mmCIF file of C-alpha atoms in Angstrom:
data_model
loop_
_atom_site.group_PDB
_atom_site.id
_atom_site.type_symbol
_atom_site.label_atom_id
_atom_site.label_comp_id
_atom_site.label_asym_id
_atom_site.label_seq_id
_atom_site.Cartn_x
_atom_site.Cartn_y
_atom_site.Cartn_z
ATOM 1 C CA MET A 1 79.334 209.142 97.246
ATOM 2 C CA ALA A 2 75.981 208.968 95.528
ATOM 3 C CA GLU A 3 73.183 211.491 96.720
ATOM 4 C CA VAL A 4 70.873 210.006 99.159
ATOM 5 C CA HIS A 5 67.560 211.582 99.872
ATOM 6 C CA GLY A 6 65.079 211.434 102.791
ATOM 7 C CA ARG A 7 65.880 211.284 106.552
ATOM 8 C CA CYS A 8 67.334 209.035 109.248
ATOM 9 C CA ASP A 9 68.215 209.479 112.748
ATOM 10 C CA GLU A 10 71.669 209.815 113.416
ATOM 11 C CA ARG A 11 71.870 206.544 115.204
ATOM 12 C CA PHE A 12 71.396 204.898 111.773
ATOM 13 C CA ALA A 13 73.902 207.181 109.874
ATOM 14 C CA ALA A 14 75.489 203.958 108.716
ATOM 15 C CA VAL A 15 72.447 203.087 106.707
ATOM 16 C CA ARG A 16 72.450 206.225 104.715
ATOM 17 C CA GLU A 17 75.981 205.509 104.145
ATOM 18 C CA ALA A 18 75.405 202.011 103.007
ATOM 19 C CA LEU A 19 72.863 203.286 100.530
ATOM 20 C CA GLY A 20 75.183 205.659 99.079
ATOM 21 C CA GLN A 21 77.898 203.199 98.693
ATOM 22 C CA GLN A 22 75.548 200.713 96.891
ATOM 23 C CA LEU A 23 74.304 203.530 94.625
ATOM 24 C CA ASP A 24 77.969 203.901 93.595
ATOM 25 C CA GLY A 25 78.077 200.300 92.831
ATOM 26 C CA GLU A 26 75.353 197.683 92.022
ATOM 27 C CA GLU A 27 72.374 199.765 92.927
ATOM 28 C CA LEU A 28 70.562 201.593 90.248
ATOM 29 C CA GLY A 29 67.464 203.077 92.405
ATOM 30 C CA ALA A 30 66.385 202.050 95.608
ATOM 31 C CA SER A 31 64.500 202.637 98.966
ATOM 32 C CA VAL A 32 65.077 201.720 102.496
ATOM 33 C CA ALA A 33 62.916 202.168 105.486
ATOM 34 C CA VAL A 34 63.084 201.333 109.022
ATOM 35 C CA ASP A 35 60.474 201.622 111.781
ATOM 36 C CA LEU A 36 61.583 201.001 115.420
ATOM 37 C CA ASP A 37 58.961 200.918 118.205
ATOM 38 C CA GLY A 38 56.423 202.793 116.114
ATOM 39 C CA GLU A 39 58.715 205.505 114.950
ATOM 40 C CA THR A 40 60.135 205.697 111.483
ATOM 41 C CA VAL A 41 63.833 206.164 112.083
ATOM 42 C CA VAL A 42 64.952 205.669 108.488
ATOM 43 C CA ASP A 43 63.202 206.745 105.314
ATOM 44 C CA LEU A 44 65.765 206.965 102.554
ATOM 45 C CA TRP A 45 65.951 206.731 98.696
ATOM 46 C CA GLY A 46 68.276 207.661 95.853
ATOM 47 C CA GLY A 47 69.379 206.771 92.284
ATOM 48 C CA TYR A 48 67.331 206.462 89.168
ATOM 49 C CA ARG A 49 64.160 204.989 87.905
ATOM 50 C CA ASP A 50 65.530 204.244 84.549
ATOM 51 C CA GLU A 51 68.588 202.579 83.013
ATOM 52 C CA ALA A 52 69.586 205.594 81.142
ATOM 53 C CA ARG A 53 69.820 207.430 84.455
ATOM 54 C CA THR A 54 67.620 210.349 83.405
ATOM 55 C CA GLN A 55 64.739 210.051 85.799
ATOM 56 C CA PRO A 56 65.736 210.485 89.548
ATOM 57 C CA TRP A 57 64.112 207.848 91.955
ATOM 58 C CA SER A 58 61.804 210.287 94.003
ATOM 59 C CA GLU A 59 60.133 210.027 97.349
ATOM 60 C CA HIS A 60 56.980 208.748 95.685
ATOM 61 C CA THR A 61 58.676 206.292 93.236
ATOM 62 C CA ILE A 62 57.204 202.895 93.319
ATOM 63 C CA VAL A 63 58.182 199.407 91.851
ATOM 64 C CA ASN A 64 56.845 196.065 91.528
ATOM 65 C CA VAL A 65 58.056 194.298 94.629
ATOM 66 C CA TRP A 66 57.778 190.667 93.403
ATOM 67 C CA SER A 67 57.420 188.088 96.221
ATOM 68 C CA THR A 68 57.481 190.790 98.954
ATOM 69 C CA THR A 69 53.766 190.888 97.980
ATOM 70 C CA LYS A 70 53.473 187.381 99.726
ATOM 71 C CA CYS A 71 54.204 189.238 103.016
ATOM 72 C CA VAL A 72 51.072 191.315 102.582
ATOM 73 C CA LEU A 73 49.067 188.327 101.294
ATOM 74 C CA ALA A 74 49.816 186.460 104.664
ATOM 75 C CA LEU A 75 48.705 189.525 106.604
ATOM 76 C CA ALA A 76 45.537 189.449 104.598
ATOM 77 C CA ALA A 77 44.989 185.851 105.775
ATOM 78 C CA LEU A 78 45.809 186.630 109.402
ATOM 79 C CA VAL A 79 43.410 189.513 109.269
ATOM 80 C CA LEU A 80 40.561 186.993 108.432
ATOM 81 C CA VAL A 81 41.899 184.702 111.240
ATOM 82 C CA GLU A 82 41.639 187.498 113.715
ATOM 83 C CA ARG A 83 38.045 188.304 112.771
ATOM 84 C CA GLY A 84 37.235 184.505 113.145
ATOM 85 C CA GLU A 85 36.434 184.138 109.368
ATOM 86 C CA LEU A 86 39.342 181.927 108.538
ATOM 87 C CA ASP A 87 40.828 178.715 110.359
ATOM 88 C CA LEU A 88 44.464 177.987 109.133
ATOM 89 C CA TYR A 89 44.034 174.419 110.439
ATOM 90 C CA ALA A 90 40.716 173.800 108.527
ATOM 91 C CA PRO A 91 40.652 171.996 104.918
ATOM 92 C CA VAL A 92 40.872 174.411 102.075
ATOM 93 C CA GLY A 93 37.749 172.614 100.700
ATOM 94 C CA ASP A 94 35.675 174.059 103.817
ATOM 95 C CA TYR A 95 36.049 177.478 102.073
ATOM 96 C CA TRP A 96 36.801 176.414 98.212
ATOM 97 C CA PRO A 97 34.960 172.871 97.694
ATOM 98 C CA GLU A 98 36.171 172.461 94.282
ATOM 99 C CA PHE A 99 39.648 172.371 95.415
ATOM 100 C CA CYS A 100 39.236 169.130 96.978
ATOM 101 C CA ALA A 101 39.548 167.362 93.612
ATOM 102 C CA LYS A 102 42.186 165.065 92.781
ATOM 103 C CA GLY A 103 43.249 163.934 96.257
ATOM 104 C CA LYS A 104 43.371 167.412 97.716
ATOM 105 C CA SER A 105 40.780 167.079 100.329
ATOM 106 C CA GLN A 106 43.189 166.898 103.278
ATOM 107 C CA ILE A 107 45.133 170.025 102.264
ATOM 108 C CA GLU A 108 44.674 172.578 105.003
ATOM 109 C CA VAL A 109 44.810 176.532 104.790
ATOM 110 C CA ARG A 110 48.301 176.373 106.687
ATOM 111 C CA HIS A 111 49.580 174.042 103.900
ATOM 112 C CA LEU A 112 49.020 177.000 101.407
ATOM 113 C CA LEU A 113 50.670 179.671 103.739
ATOM 114 C CA ALA A 114 53.745 177.460 104.311
ATOM 115 C CA HIS A 115 54.362 176.321 100.919
ATOM 116 C CA THR A 116 53.723 172.576 101.879
ATOM 117 C CA SER A 117 50.543 171.817 100.033
ATOM 118 C CA GLY A 118 52.087 170.077 97.035
ATOM 119 C CA VAL A 119 50.514 172.435 94.746
ATOM 120 C CA SER A 120 53.451 174.733 93.994
ATOM 121 C CA GLY A 121 52.691 175.688 90.374
ATOM 122 C CA TRP A 122 50.349 175.064 87.531
ATOM 123 C CA GLU A 123 50.694 172.160 85.230
ATOM 124 C CA GLN A 124 51.845 173.025 81.761
ATOM 125 C CA PRO A 125 50.907 174.272 79.301
ATOM 126 C CA PHE A 126 50.529 177.488 81.373
ATOM 127 C CA SER A 127 51.751 181.026 80.519
ATOM 128 C CA ILE A 128 52.057 184.373 82.512
ATOM 129 C CA ARG A 129 49.011 185.643 80.426
ATOM 130 C CA ASP A 130 47.143 182.615 81.727
ATOM 131 C CA MET A 131 47.968 183.971 85.319
ATOM 132 C CA TYR A 132 45.744 186.951 84.617
ATOM 133 C CA ASP A 133 42.671 185.158 84.027
ATOM 134 C CA TRP A 134 41.746 184.758 87.922
ATOM 135 C CA PRO A 135 38.776 182.435 87.257
ATOM 136 C CA SER A 136 40.653 180.010 84.799
ATOM 137 C CA ALA A 137 43.813 180.122 86.825
ATOM 138 C CA THR A 138 42.275 179.152 90.042
ATOM 139 C CA GLU A 139 39.778 176.612 88.581
ATOM 140 C CA ARG A 140 43.027 174.836 86.953
ATOM 141 C CA LEU A 141 44.757 174.840 90.263
ATOM 142 C CA ALA A 142 41.615 173.069 91.683
ATOM 143 C CA GLN A 143 41.694 170.357 89.289
ATOM 144 C CA GLN A 144 45.331 169.561 89.640
ATOM 145 C CA ARG A 145 46.931 166.749 91.674
ATOM 146 C CA PRO A 146 49.546 167.644 94.256
ATOM 147 C CA TRP A 147 53.101 167.078 93.104
ATOM 148 C CA TRP A 148 54.249 165.569 96.655
ATOM 149 C CA GLU A 149 52.506 164.499 99.619
ATOM 150 C CA PRO A 150 50.956 167.738 101.372
ATOM 151 C CA GLY A 151 52.377 168.650 104.675
ATOM 152 C CA THR A 152 55.675 166.503 104.444
ATOM 153 C CA ALA A 153 57.863 169.089 102.811
ATOM 154 C CA SER A 154 57.953 172.572 101.797
ATOM 155 C CA GLY A 155 58.055 173.534 98.015
ATOM 156 C CA TYR A 156 57.988 177.307 97.492
ATOM 157 C CA HIS A 157 54.732 178.264 95.815
ATOM 158 C CA ALA A 158 56.424 180.855 93.608
ATOM 159 C CA ASN A 159 53.795 182.114 91.366
ATOM 160 C CA ASN A 160 50.641 180.823 92.322
ATOM 161 C CA GLN A 161 50.376 181.515 96.311
ATOM 162 C CA GLY A 162 48.411 184.586 95.631
ATOM 163 C CA HIS A 163 45.713 182.675 93.669
ATOM 164 C CA LEU A 164 45.555 179.805 96.281
ATOM 165 C CA VAL A 165 45.163 182.145 99.326
ATOM 166 C CA GLY A 166 43.560 184.908 97.409
ATOM 167 C CA GLU A 167 40.653 182.575 96.181
ATOM 168 C CA ILE A 168 40.051 181.537 99.858
ATOM 169 C CA ILE A 169 39.752 185.286 100.826
ATOM 170 C CA ARG A 170 37.586 185.920 97.596
ATOM 171 C CA ARG A 171 35.292 182.976 98.724
ATOM 172 C CA ILE A 172 34.956 184.250 102.334
ATOM 173 C CA ARG A 173 34.644 187.842 101.811
ATOM 174 C CA ASN A 174 32.937 187.828 98.180
ATOM 175 C CA GLN A 175 35.497 190.558 97.012
ATOM 176 C CA THR A 176 38.669 190.312 95.141
ATOM 177 C CA LEU A 177 41.993 190.041 97.032
ATOM 178 C CA ARG A 178 43.073 193.356 95.580
ATOM 179 C CA ARG A 179 39.992 195.215 97.094
ATOM 180 C CA PHE A 180 40.524 193.327 100.437
ATOM 181 C CA ILE A 181 44.119 194.519 100.722
ATOM 182 C CA ALA A 182 43.011 198.018 99.829
ATOM 183 C CA THR A 183 40.266 198.435 102.040
ATOM 184 C CA GLU A 184 41.089 196.502 105.031
ATOM 185 C CA ILE A 185 44.986 196.763 105.194
ATOM 186 C CA ALA A 186 46.479 199.608 103.025
ATOM 187 C CA GLU A 187 43.781 202.324 103.535
ATOM 188 C CA PRO A 188 43.267 202.000 107.508
ATOM 189 C CA LEU A 189 47.107 201.846 107.910
ATOM 190 C CA GLY A 190 47.747 204.921 105.332
ATOM 191 C CA ALA A 191 49.955 202.807 103.273
ATOM 192 C CA ASP A 192 51.159 203.436 99.928
ATOM 193 C CA PHE A 193 50.616 199.731 98.801
ATOM 194 C CA GLN A 194 48.496 198.497 96.011
ATOM 195 C CA LEU A 195 48.104 194.886 94.558
ATOM 196 C CA GLY A 196 48.825 195.692 90.770
ATOM 197 C CA ALA A 197 48.984 199.168 89.836
ATOM 198 C CA ARG A 198 46.145 201.733 89.235
ATOM 199 C CA GLU A 199 46.331 203.374 85.801
ATOM 200 C CA SER A 200 46.743 206.684 87.734
ATOM 201 C CA GLU A 201 49.838 205.578 89.256
ATOM 202 C CA ILE A 202 51.703 204.467 86.159
ATOM 203 C CA THR A 203 53.926 207.500 86.052
ATOM 204 C CA ARG A 204 55.404 206.753 89.386
ATOM 205 C CA ILE A 205 56.518 203.352 88.637
ATOM 206 C CA ALA A 206 60.247 202.437 88.015
ATOM 207 C CA PRO A 207 60.500 199.625 85.460
ATOM 208 C CA VAL A 208 62.333 196.576 86.953
ATOM 209 C CA VAL A 209 65.852 195.689 85.339
ATOM 210 C CA PRO A 210 66.103 191.973 84.850
ATOM 211 C CA PRO A 211 68.817 190.006 86.814
ATOM 212 C CA PRO A 212 71.791 188.388 85.532
ATOM 213 C CA PRO A 213 70.975 184.897 83.794
ATOM 214 C CA PRO A 214 71.215 181.936 86.142
ATOM 215 C CA ASP A 215 74.354 180.020 86.435
ATOM 216 C CA VAL A 216 72.268 176.587 85.922
ATOM 217 C CA ASP A 217 71.949 175.300 82.356
ATOM 218 C CA PRO A 218 67.983 174.320 82.529
ATOM 219 C CA ARG A 219 68.724 171.504 80.071
ATOM 220 C CA THR A 220 70.617 169.812 82.752
ATOM 221 C CA LEU A 221 67.575 169.664 85.058
ATOM 222 C CA ASP A 222 65.151 167.041 85.526
ATOM 223 C CA PRO A 223 62.015 168.196 83.824
ATOM 224 C CA GLU A 224 59.755 166.257 86.227
ATOM 225 C CA SER A 225 61.171 167.718 89.315
ATOM 226 C CA VAL A 226 58.941 169.839 91.510
ATOM 227 C CA ALA A 227 61.500 172.659 91.024
ATOM 228 C CA VAL A 228 61.473 172.776 87.230
ATOM 229 C CA LYS A 229 57.616 171.956 87.138
ATOM 230 C CA THR A 230 57.165 175.053 89.574
ATOM 231 C CA PHE A 231 59.577 177.512 87.709
ATOM 232 C CA THR A 232 58.054 176.582 84.335
ATOM 233 C CA GLY A 233 54.467 176.796 85.431
ATOM 234 C CA PRO A 234 54.603 179.546 84.316
ATOM 235 C CA THR A 235 58.352 180.609 83.312
ATOM 236 C CA ALA A 236 58.953 184.058 85.160
ATOM 237 C CA SER A 237 59.860 186.984 82.940
ATOM 238 C CA ALA A 238 61.039 190.335 84.650
ATOM 239 C CA LYS A 239 60.093 191.976 81.283
ATOM 240 C CA ALA A 240 56.613 191.049 81.841
ATOM 241 C CA ALA A 241 56.373 192.996 85.055
ATOM 242 C CA ASN A 242 56.846 196.211 82.954
ATOM 243 C CA THR A 243 53.892 195.660 80.895
ATOM 244 C CA PRO A 244 50.390 197.143 81.441
ATOM 245 C CA GLU A 245 48.831 193.718 81.423
ATOM 246 C CA TRP A 246 50.940 192.680 84.618
ATOM 247 C CA ARG A 247 50.267 195.853 86.314
ATOM 248 C CA ALA A 248 46.526 195.589 85.918
ATOM 249 C CA ALA A 249 46.404 192.072 86.869
ATOM 250 C CA GLU A 250 45.685 190.578 90.450
ATOM 251 C CA LEU A 251 48.754 188.538 91.344
ATOM 252 C CA GLY A 252 48.714 188.082 95.178
ATOM 253 C CA ALA A 253 52.157 186.395 95.164
ATOM 254 C CA LEU A 254 53.830 188.743 92.731
ATOM 255 C CA ASN A 255 52.696 192.283 91.677
ATOM 256 C CA GLY A 256 52.500 194.466 94.710
ATOM 257 C CA HIS A 257 53.567 197.941 93.837
ATOM 258 C CA SER A 258 55.225 200.109 96.502
ATOM 259 C CA ASN A 259 58.471 201.376 98.064
ATOM 260 C CA ALA A 260 60.211 200.682 101.173
ATOM 261 C CA ARG A 261 58.163 203.292 103.121
ATOM 262 C CA GLY A 262 54.786 201.871 101.687
ATOM 263 C CA VAL A 263 55.739 198.252 102.521
ATOM 264 C CA MET A 264 57.036 199.105 106.027
ATOM 265 C CA SER A 265 53.898 201.123 106.712
ATOM 266 C CA VAL A 266 51.927 197.798 106.142
ATOM 267 C CA LEU A 267 54.230 195.356 107.851
ATOM 268 C CA ARG A 268 55.200 197.132 110.963
ATOM 269 C CA VAL A 269 51.822 196.189 112.187
ATOM 270 C CA LEU A 270 53.234 192.757 112.689
ATOM 271 C CA SER A 271 56.358 193.960 114.605
ATOM 272 C CA LEU A 272 54.245 196.337 116.819
ATOM 273 C CA GLY A 273 51.806 193.729 118.164
ATOM 274 C CA GLY A 274 49.108 194.191 115.804
ATOM 275 C CA GLU A 275 48.160 198.020 116.221
ATOM 276 C CA VAL A 276 49.637 201.127 114.521
ATOM 277 C CA ASN A 277 48.634 204.613 115.244
ATOM 278 C CA GLY A 278 45.336 203.505 116.997
ATOM 279 C CA VAL A 279 44.452 201.133 114.140
ATOM 280 C CA ARG A 280 44.365 197.404 115.312
ATOM 281 C CA LEU A 281 44.272 194.729 112.657
ATOM 282 C CA LEU A 282 45.759 191.888 114.798
ATOM 283 C CA SER A 283 45.885 190.641 118.258
ATOM 284 C CA PRO A 284 49.213 189.410 119.703
ATOM 285 C CA GLU A 285 47.644 185.829 119.836
ATOM 286 C CA THR A 286 47.143 185.764 116.105
ATOM 287 C CA ILE A 287 50.480 187.307 115.333
ATOM 288 C CA GLU A 288 51.877 184.207 117.385
ATOM 289 C CA LEU A 289 50.653 181.999 114.842
ATOM 290 C CA ILE A 290 53.269 183.023 112.452
ATOM 291 C CA PHE A 291 55.818 181.275 114.623
ATOM 292 C CA ASP A 292 53.902 177.838 114.304
ATOM 293 C CA GLN A 293 56.561 175.907 112.422
ATOM 294 C CA GLN A 294 55.344 173.887 109.431
ATOM 295 C CA SER A 295 58.513 172.714 107.842
ATOM 296 C CA ASP A 296 62.179 172.676 108.282
ATOM 297 C CA GLY A 297 64.406 171.359 105.584
ATOM 298 C CA VAL A 298 65.547 171.690 102.117
ATOM 299 C CA ASP A 299 62.713 173.301 99.995
ATOM 300 C CA LEU A 300 61.800 171.039 97.035
ATOM 301 C CA VAL A 301 61.639 174.237 94.716
ATOM 302 C CA LEU A 302 64.387 176.527 96.093
ATOM 303 C CA GLY A 303 66.817 173.593 96.712
ATOM 304 C CA ALA A 304 68.123 175.109 100.061
ATOM 305 C CA PRO A 305 67.181 174.833 103.654
ATOM 306 C CA PHE A 306 64.348 177.062 104.857
ATOM 307 C CA ARG A 307 62.166 177.070 108.137
ATOM 308 C CA TRP A 308 58.550 178.062 107.322
ATOM 309 C CA GLY A 309 55.897 179.325 109.663
ATOM 310 C CA MET A 310 52.704 180.630 108.738
ATOM 311 C CA GLY A 311 53.133 182.861 105.541
ATOM 312 C CA PHE A 312 56.761 183.867 106.610
ATOM 313 C CA CYS A 313 60.225 182.237 106.605
ATOM 314 C CA LEU A 314 61.445 181.888 110.377
ATOM 315 C CA GLY A 315 65.209 181.397 109.398
ATOM 316 C CA SER A 316 67.396 180.093 106.792
ATOM 317 C CA PRO A 317 71.226 179.720 106.197
ATOM 318 C CA THR A 318 70.996 181.343 103.067
ATOM 319 C CA VAL A 319 70.054 184.785 104.936
ATOM 320 C CA PRO A 320 72.256 184.565 107.803
ATOM 321 C CA TYR A 321 72.253 188.326 108.273
ATOM 322 C CA VAL A 322 68.548 188.280 109.624
ATOM 323 C CA PRO A 323 69.025 187.263 113.407
ATOM 324 C CA SER A 324 67.509 184.346 114.957
ATOM 325 C CA GLY A 325 64.747 184.892 117.758
ATOM 326 C CA ARG A 326 61.434 186.154 117.338
ATOM 327 C CA THR A 327 62.066 187.271 113.623
ATOM 328 C CA PHE A 328 60.491 186.488 110.440
ATOM 329 C CA PHE A 329 60.905 187.750 106.948
ATOM 330 C CA TRP A 330 60.547 187.212 103.167
ATOM 331 C CA GLY A 331 61.356 189.057 100.067
ATOM 332 C CA GLY A 332 61.144 189.367 96.364
ATOM 333 C CA TRP A 333 62.853 188.224 93.121
ATOM 334 C CA GLY A 334 65.991 190.211 92.716
ATOM 335 C CA GLY A 335 66.587 191.091 96.236
ATOM 336 C CA SER A 336 63.660 193.295 98.005
ATOM 337 C CA LEU A 337 63.166 192.232 101.492
ATOM 338 C CA ALA A 338 61.028 192.937 104.481
ATOM 339 C CA VAL A 339 62.360 191.773 108.087
ATOM 340 C CA MET A 340 60.054 191.847 110.974
ATOM 341 C CA ASP A 341 61.727 191.525 114.503
ATOM 342 C CA LEU A 342 59.193 191.483 117.339
ATOM 343 C CA ASP A 343 61.847 191.403 120.059
ATOM 344 C CA ARG A 344 62.946 194.806 119.205
ATOM 345 C CA ARG A 345 59.766 195.983 117.567
ATOM 346 C CA LEU A 346 61.578 196.612 114.494
ATOM 347 C CA THR A 347 60.720 196.508 110.748
ATOM 348 C CA ILE A 348 63.260 196.848 107.999
ATOM 349 C CA THR A 349 62.187 197.216 104.220
ATOM 350 C CA TYR A 350 64.112 197.648 101.088
ATOM 351 C CA MET A 351 62.836 197.775 97.586
ATOM 352 C CA MET A 352 64.671 198.408 94.419
ATOM 353 C CA ASN A 353 64.454 198.376 90.452
ATOM 354 C CA LYS A 354 67.769 196.713 89.571
ATOM 355 C CA MET A 355 67.498 193.037 90.264
ATOM 356 C CA GLY A 356 70.257 190.856 91.529
ATOM 357 C CA GLY A 357 70.649 186.966 91.426
ATOM 358 C CA GLY A 358 70.244 184.471 94.194
ATOM 359 C CA LEU A 359 67.262 182.982 95.887
ATOM 360 C CA ILE A 360 66.287 185.327 98.543
ATOM 361 C CA GLY A 361 67.855 188.890 99.343
ATOM 362 C CA SER A 362 71.245 189.980 97.848
ATOM 363 C CA SER A 363 74.434 191.586 98.845
ATOM 364 C CA ARG A 364 72.661 194.823 98.709
ATOM 365 C CA SER A 365 69.937 193.574 101.322
ATOM 366 C CA GLU A 366 72.599 192.321 103.390
ATOM 367 C CA ALA A 367 74.544 195.664 103.499
ATOM 368 C CA TYR A 368 71.433 197.469 104.668
ATOM 369 C CA VAL A 369 70.097 194.969 107.163
ATOM 370 C CA ARG A 370 73.454 194.577 108.930
ATOM 371 C CA ALA A 371 73.861 198.348 109.173
ATOM 372 C CA VAL A 372 70.456 198.565 110.829
ATOM 373 C CA TYR A 373 71.433 195.922 113.686
ATOM 374 C CA ASP A 374 74.958 197.034 113.882
ATOM 375 C CA ALA A 375 73.550 200.455 114.954
ATOM 376 C CA LEU A 376 71.110 198.871 117.332
ATOM 377 C CA GLY A 377 74.065 197.276 119.057
#
């Protein structure tokens, strides 16, 4: 079996075994972390940073975590709620007046967090490089019309949720989303997480390996559907994530850089009632807002049923291995995943460089999450 590094409590030996098995199979390089009731009970890594398998994945390797970034974005919004600076039920226009254009005055902050705003992508033509220009990209979103009636259904805000929520945070705090996450979340929690990647960190990054091509022929899809407009505004590119321009950009939905330990060190504050090691970011009452269900049905972009709360998925048959109850989760393109379980005061995170197919999670994600819950009994 492949060599696995790090530590885990004997109770969770099956997680180590699962990672070893996956490293012998589909996995290239990966890390898995678990916090239970404030104690790190799993902190494992293994495999390689590169496809040639010449550079081992080390304790300090980080990777682009794709939409797992959105979990930290949601936490950032909740921190402002906690401080009385943001009302999730207020119109976006209260903080960002220009956003009211083109019939969007009734869109509330909660609609952005729950993917129900009707603004799930940019109108074409729009490229990945256009995302890097924050002022222009947010101005274009402010000038768009919704693609469906806000609040009536979810349509996953795949690429632009970070710009939408991030612009609100920027307007409130007069600082970039990147700076807010660094100074108000990552640094107080002592977490190895950054939005984008500082130039000094480049040598730690494992390049992402693109997933297999999708089964669907894009030529058979309706170009006017919400899904097609979202996924082509802009069209995602795994190769782009390995460029200096991507790493230098501020993409609040897409380009967090970390590993399982780093993401766990941020998100366990949610599972632990808002406080970690004497640092309190949230009250239990603010965390409870996550469970205010905003939609439950087939997502217009993802094409499968998802139940959305404030910033997190509350359940989906596409991810049956995350148990029901007071749990919420989300992950990134290719399979990275973060699960927060309030009943068990449990946080599970998994980050990797070789991307799998599918909507959310992967068979590898499932193996690790099931191993954790099986150990808990």
